[in-house]
Amino acid sequence: MLLWVKAFHIVSVICWFAALFYLPRLFVYHASSSDKISIERFKIMERKLYRGISTPSMIATLVLGFWLISYNVEGYLASGWLHAKLFLVALLVAYHFYSGYLLKQFRDDKNTRSHVFYRWFNEFPVLILIAVVILVVVKPF
């Protein structure tokens, strides 16, 4: 059963990151748009991505991740790399919910940030992904 849980955890992580990479990219295009048709289309795309893919993938990632930890709680909790990983996951959850806040700003036509901000905002999950993969594979501490 452990390998099944691990496999589905990896799948849910991939789906969550795909959504976290794409949503800010939609924000870039949305912030650059000026015509009503495009703006309304981006609102729909952002909402469906956040509610239909990103949030369910985040929930699956967290549930399956804690399920994996439950197989060896003492061993995992004694591992420093896991503490660092969980801290990064907490940052990613905060990023996810902040993205939801930004989505609402766009939905309500209250966005005040430029497309340049969202281009930089889009890079944060990449840095988290690199760090998490290194922690899980290398287990440096």
PDB file of C-alpha atoms in Angstrom:
ATOM      1  CA  MET A   1       0.000   0.000   0.000  1.00  0.00           C
ATOM      2  CA  LEU A   2       2.915   2.349   0.756  1.00  0.00           C
ATOM      3  CA  LEU A   3       3.988   2.460  -2.892  1.00  0.00           C
ATOM      4  CA  TRP A   4       0.434   3.278  -4.020  1.00  0.00           C
ATOM      5  CA  VAL A   5       0.197   6.146  -1.553  1.00  0.00           C
ATOM      6  CA  LYS A   6       3.627   7.398  -2.639  1.00  0.00           C
ATOM      7  CA  ALA A   7       2.685   7.177  -6.335  1.00  0.00           C
ATOM      8  CA  PHE A   8      -0.552   9.114  -5.867  1.00  0.00           C
ATOM      9  CA  HIS A   9       1.264  11.645  -3.669  1.00  0.00           C
ATOM     10  CA  ILE A  10       3.719  12.301  -6.497  1.00  0.00           C
ATOM     11  CA  VAL A  11       0.869  12.621  -9.022  1.00  0.00           C
ATOM     12  CA  SER A  12      -0.986  15.097  -6.803  1.00  0.00           C
ATOM     13  CA  VAL A  13       2.203  17.125  -6.250  1.00  0.00           C
ATOM     14  CA  ILE A  14       2.730  17.331 -10.022  1.00  0.00           C
ATOM     15  CA  CYS A  15      -0.864  18.466 -10.559  1.00  0.00           C
ATOM     16  CA  TRP A  16      -0.623  21.051  -7.775  1.00  0.00           C
ATOM     17  CA  PHE A  17       2.617  22.495  -9.100  1.00  0.00           C
ATOM     18  CA  ALA A  18       1.271  22.566 -12.655  1.00  0.00           C
ATOM     19  CA  ALA A  19      -1.630  24.671 -11.419  1.00  0.00           C
ATOM     20  CA  LEU A  20       0.651  26.894  -9.308  1.00  0.00           C
ATOM     21  CA  PHE A  21       2.848  27.498 -12.347  1.00  0.00           C
ATOM     22  CA  TYR A  22      -0.077  28.238 -14.661  1.00  0.00           C
ATOM     23  CA  LEU A  23      -2.281  30.408 -12.433  1.00  0.00           C
ATOM     24  CA  PRO A  24       0.241  33.261 -12.059  1.00  0.00           C
ATOM     25  CA  ARG A  25       0.887  33.032 -15.806  1.00  0.00           C
ATOM     26  CA  LEU A  26      -2.829  33.644 -16.318  1.00  0.00           C
ATOM     27  CA  PHE A  27      -2.489  36.605 -13.942  1.00  0.00           C
ATOM     28  CA  VAL A  28       0.296  37.977 -16.180  1.00  0.00           C
ATOM     29  CA  TYR A  29      -1.969  37.828 -19.214  1.00  0.00           C
ATOM     30  CA  HIS A  30      -4.992  39.087 -17.269  1.00  0.00           C
ATOM     31  CA  ALA A  31      -3.056  42.103 -15.947  1.00  0.00           C
ATOM     32  CA  SER A  32      -1.976  42.887 -19.518  1.00  0.00           C
ATOM     33  CA  SER A  33      -5.486  42.663 -20.940  1.00  0.00           C
ATOM     34  CA  SER A  34      -7.692  45.641 -21.546  1.00  0.00           C
ATOM     35  CA  ASP A  35     -10.666  44.331 -23.504  1.00  0.00           C
ATOM     36  CA  LYS A  36     -13.723  43.081 -21.627  1.00  0.00           C
ATOM     37  CA  ILE A  37     -13.963  39.744 -23.471  1.00  0.00           C
ATOM     38  CA  SER A  38     -10.400  38.745 -22.543  1.00  0.00           C
ATOM     39  CA  ILE A  39     -10.788  39.930 -18.970  1.00  0.00           C
ATOM     40  CA  GLU A  40     -13.959  37.873 -18.492  1.00  0.00           C
ATOM     41  CA  ARG A  41     -12.336  34.829 -20.117  1.00  0.00           C
ATOM     42  CA  PHE A  42      -9.359  35.055 -17.753  1.00  0.00           C
ATOM     43  CA  LYS A  43     -11.676  35.295 -14.752  1.00  0.00           C
ATOM     44  CA  ILE A  44     -13.330  32.025 -15.768  1.00  0.00           C
ATOM     45  CA  MET A  45     -10.038  30.265 -16.502  1.00  0.00           C
ATOM     46  CA  GLU A  46      -8.490  31.388 -13.213  1.00  0.00           C
ATOM     47  CA  ARG A  47     -11.506  30.324 -11.169  1.00  0.00           C
ATOM     48  CA  LYS A  48     -11.735  26.894 -12.790  1.00  0.00           C
ATOM     49  CA  LEU A  49      -8.010  26.281 -12.434  1.00  0.00           C
ATOM     50  CA  TYR A  50      -7.934  27.331  -8.782  1.00  0.00           C
ATOM     51  CA  ARG A  51     -11.111  25.558  -7.672  1.00  0.00           C
ATOM     52  CA  GLY A  52     -11.064  22.576 -10.017  1.00  0.00           C
ATOM     53  CA  ILE A  53      -7.390  21.619 -10.124  1.00  0.00           C
ATOM     54  CA  SER A  54      -5.185  23.582  -7.753  1.00  0.00           C
ATOM     55  CA  THR A  55      -7.164  23.290  -4.516  1.00  0.00           C
ATOM     56  CA  PRO A  56      -8.141  19.607  -4.914  1.00  0.00           C
ATOM     57  CA  SER A  57      -4.525  18.780  -5.826  1.00  0.00           C
ATOM     58  CA  MET A  58      -3.259  20.644  -2.766  1.00  0.00           C
ATOM     59  CA  ILE A  59      -5.658  18.757  -0.505  1.00  0.00           C
ATOM     60  CA  ALA A  60      -4.662  15.410  -2.042  1.00  0.00           C
ATOM     61  CA  THR A  61      -0.972  16.293  -1.705  1.00  0.00           C
ATOM     62  CA  LEU A  62      -1.344  17.154   1.974  1.00  0.00           C
ATOM     63  CA  VAL A  63      -3.518  14.153   2.842  1.00  0.00           C
ATOM     64  CA  LEU A  64      -1.280  11.693   1.006  1.00  0.00           C
ATOM     65  CA  GLY A  65       1.866  13.319   2.389  1.00  0.00           C
ATOM     66  CA  PHE A  66       0.704  12.977   5.976  1.00  0.00           C
ATOM     67  CA  TRP A  67      -0.436   9.439   5.183  1.00  0.00           C
ATOM     68  CA  LEU A  68       3.134   8.673   4.072  1.00  0.00           C
ATOM     69  CA  ILE A  69       4.524  10.154   7.290  1.00  0.00           C
ATOM     70  CA  SER A  70       2.145   7.939   9.271  1.00  0.00           C
ATOM     71  CA  TYR A  71       3.992   4.841   8.041  1.00  0.00           C
ATOM     72  CA  ASN A  72       7.071   5.830  10.078  1.00  0.00           C
ATOM     73  CA  VAL A  73       6.238   8.816  12.277  1.00  0.00           C
ATOM     74  CA  GLU A  74       9.219   8.509  14.619  1.00  0.00           C
ATOM     75  CA  GLY A  75      11.720   7.993  11.803  1.00  0.00           C
ATOM     76  CA  TYR A  76      10.434  10.860   9.700  1.00  0.00           C
ATOM     77  CA  LEU A  77      10.094  13.292  12.583  1.00  0.00           C
ATOM     78  CA  ALA A  78      13.717  12.603  13.554  1.00  0.00           C
ATOM     79  CA  SER A  79      14.803  13.646  10.039  1.00  0.00           C
ATOM     80  CA  GLY A  80      15.837  17.290   9.704  1.00  0.00           C
ATOM     81  CA  TRP A  81      15.209  17.291   5.969  1.00  0.00           C
ATOM     82  CA  LEU A  82      11.523  16.515   6.586  1.00  0.00           C
ATOM     83  CA  HIS A  83      11.166  19.482   8.945  1.00  0.00           C
ATOM     84  CA  ALA A  84      12.648  21.730   6.255  1.00  0.00           C
ATOM     85  CA  LYS A  85      10.379  20.178   3.623  1.00  0.00           C
ATOM     86  CA  LEU A  86       7.274  20.668   5.752  1.00  0.00           C
ATOM     87  CA  PHE A  87       8.254  24.301   6.316  1.00  0.00           C
ATOM     88  CA  LEU A  88       8.524  24.767   2.540  1.00  0.00           C
ATOM     89  CA  VAL A  89       5.173  23.013   2.057  1.00  0.00           C
ATOM     90  CA  ALA A  90       3.644  25.439   4.581  1.00  0.00           C
ATOM     91  CA  LEU A  91       5.065  28.339   2.529  1.00  0.00           C
ATOM     92  CA  LEU A  92       3.579  26.784  -0.589  1.00  0.00           C
ATOM     93  CA  VAL A  93       0.166  26.468   1.069  1.00  0.00           C
ATOM     94  CA  ALA A  94       0.388  30.162   2.008  1.00  0.00           C
ATOM     95  CA  TYR A  95       1.336  30.951  -1.616  1.00  0.00           C
ATOM     96  CA  HIS A  96      -1.658  28.918  -2.778  1.00  0.00           C
ATOM     97  CA  PHE A  97      -4.075  30.880  -0.580  1.00  0.00           C
ATOM     98  CA  TYR A  98      -2.458  34.199  -1.497  1.00  0.00           C
ATOM     99  CA  SER A  99      -3.012  33.231  -5.138  1.00  0.00           C
ATOM    100  CA  GLY A 100      -6.661  32.718  -4.238  1.00  0.00           C
ATOM    101  CA  TYR A 101      -6.718  36.202  -2.741  1.00  0.00           C
ATOM    102  CA  LEU A 102      -5.208  37.621  -5.946  1.00  0.00           C
ATOM    103  CA  LEU A 103      -7.787  35.703  -7.962  1.00  0.00           C
ATOM    104  CA  LYS A 104     -10.527  37.452  -5.988  1.00  0.00           C
ATOM    105  CA  GLN A 105      -8.858  40.805  -6.653  1.00  0.00           C
ATOM    106  CA  PHE A 106      -9.035  40.099 -10.385  1.00  0.00           C
ATOM    107  CA  ARG A 107     -12.599  38.765 -10.078  1.00  0.00           C
ATOM    108  CA  ASP A 108     -13.718  41.987  -8.414  1.00  0.00           C
ATOM    109  CA  ASP A 109     -11.744  44.171 -10.867  1.00  0.00           C
ATOM    110  CA  LYS A 110      -9.553  45.440  -8.022  1.00  0.00           C
ATOM    111  CA  ASN A 111      -6.149  44.326  -9.246  1.00  0.00           C
ATOM    112  CA  THR A 112      -3.564  47.097  -8.832  1.00  0.00           C
ATOM    113  CA  ARG A 113      -0.430  45.152  -9.796  1.00  0.00           C
ATOM    114  CA  SER A 114       1.262  45.056 -13.177  1.00  0.00           C
ATOM    115  CA  HIS A 115       2.077  42.035 -15.286  1.00  0.00           C
ATOM    116  CA  VAL A 116       5.717  42.444 -14.177  1.00  0.00           C
ATOM    117  CA  PHE A 117       4.762  41.706 -10.554  1.00  0.00           C
ATOM    118  CA  TYR A 118       3.032  38.506 -11.636  1.00  0.00           C
ATOM    119  CA  ARG A 119       6.034  37.459 -13.738  1.00  0.00           C
ATOM    120  CA  TRP A 120       8.151  37.586 -10.575  1.00  0.00           C
ATOM    121  CA  PHE A 121       5.392  36.094  -8.447  1.00  0.00           C
ATOM    122  CA  ASN A 122       5.360  33.137 -10.849  1.00  0.00           C
ATOM    123  CA  GLU A 123       8.950  32.229  -9.909  1.00  0.00           C
ATOM    124  CA  PHE A 124       8.331  31.476  -6.223  1.00  0.00           C
ATOM    125  CA  PRO A 125       6.948  27.936  -6.643  1.00  0.00           C
ATOM    126  CA  VAL A 126       9.906  27.064  -8.888  1.00  0.00           C
ATOM    127  CA  LEU A 127      12.306  27.854  -6.053  1.00  0.00           C
ATOM    128  CA  ILE A 128      10.211  25.826  -3.608  1.00  0.00           C
ATOM    129  CA  LEU A 129      10.087  22.884  -6.015  1.00  0.00           C
ATOM    130  CA  ILE A 130      13.865  22.845  -6.456  1.00  0.00           C
ATOM    131  CA  ALA A 131      14.446  22.967  -2.706  1.00  0.00           C
ATOM    132  CA  VAL A 132      11.871  20.260  -1.930  1.00  0.00           C
ATOM    133  CA  VAL A 133      13.220  17.864  -4.551  1.00  0.00           C
ATOM    134  CA  ILE A 134      16.758  18.330  -3.239  1.00  0.00           C
ATOM    135  CA  LEU A 135      15.595  17.743   0.336  1.00  0.00           C
ATOM    136  CA  VAL A 136      13.671  14.582  -0.553  1.00  0.00           C
ATOM    137  CA  VAL A 137      16.284  13.040  -2.851  1.00  0.00           C
ATOM    138  CA  VAL A 138      19.563  14.125  -1.225  1.00  0.00           C
ATOM    139  CA  LYS A 139      18.340  14.258   2.399  1.00  0.00           C
ATOM    140  CA  PRO A 140      21.223  16.596   3.320  1.00  0.00           C
ATOM    141  CA  PHE A 141      20.469  16.541   7.059  1.00  0.00           C
TER     142      PHE A 141
END
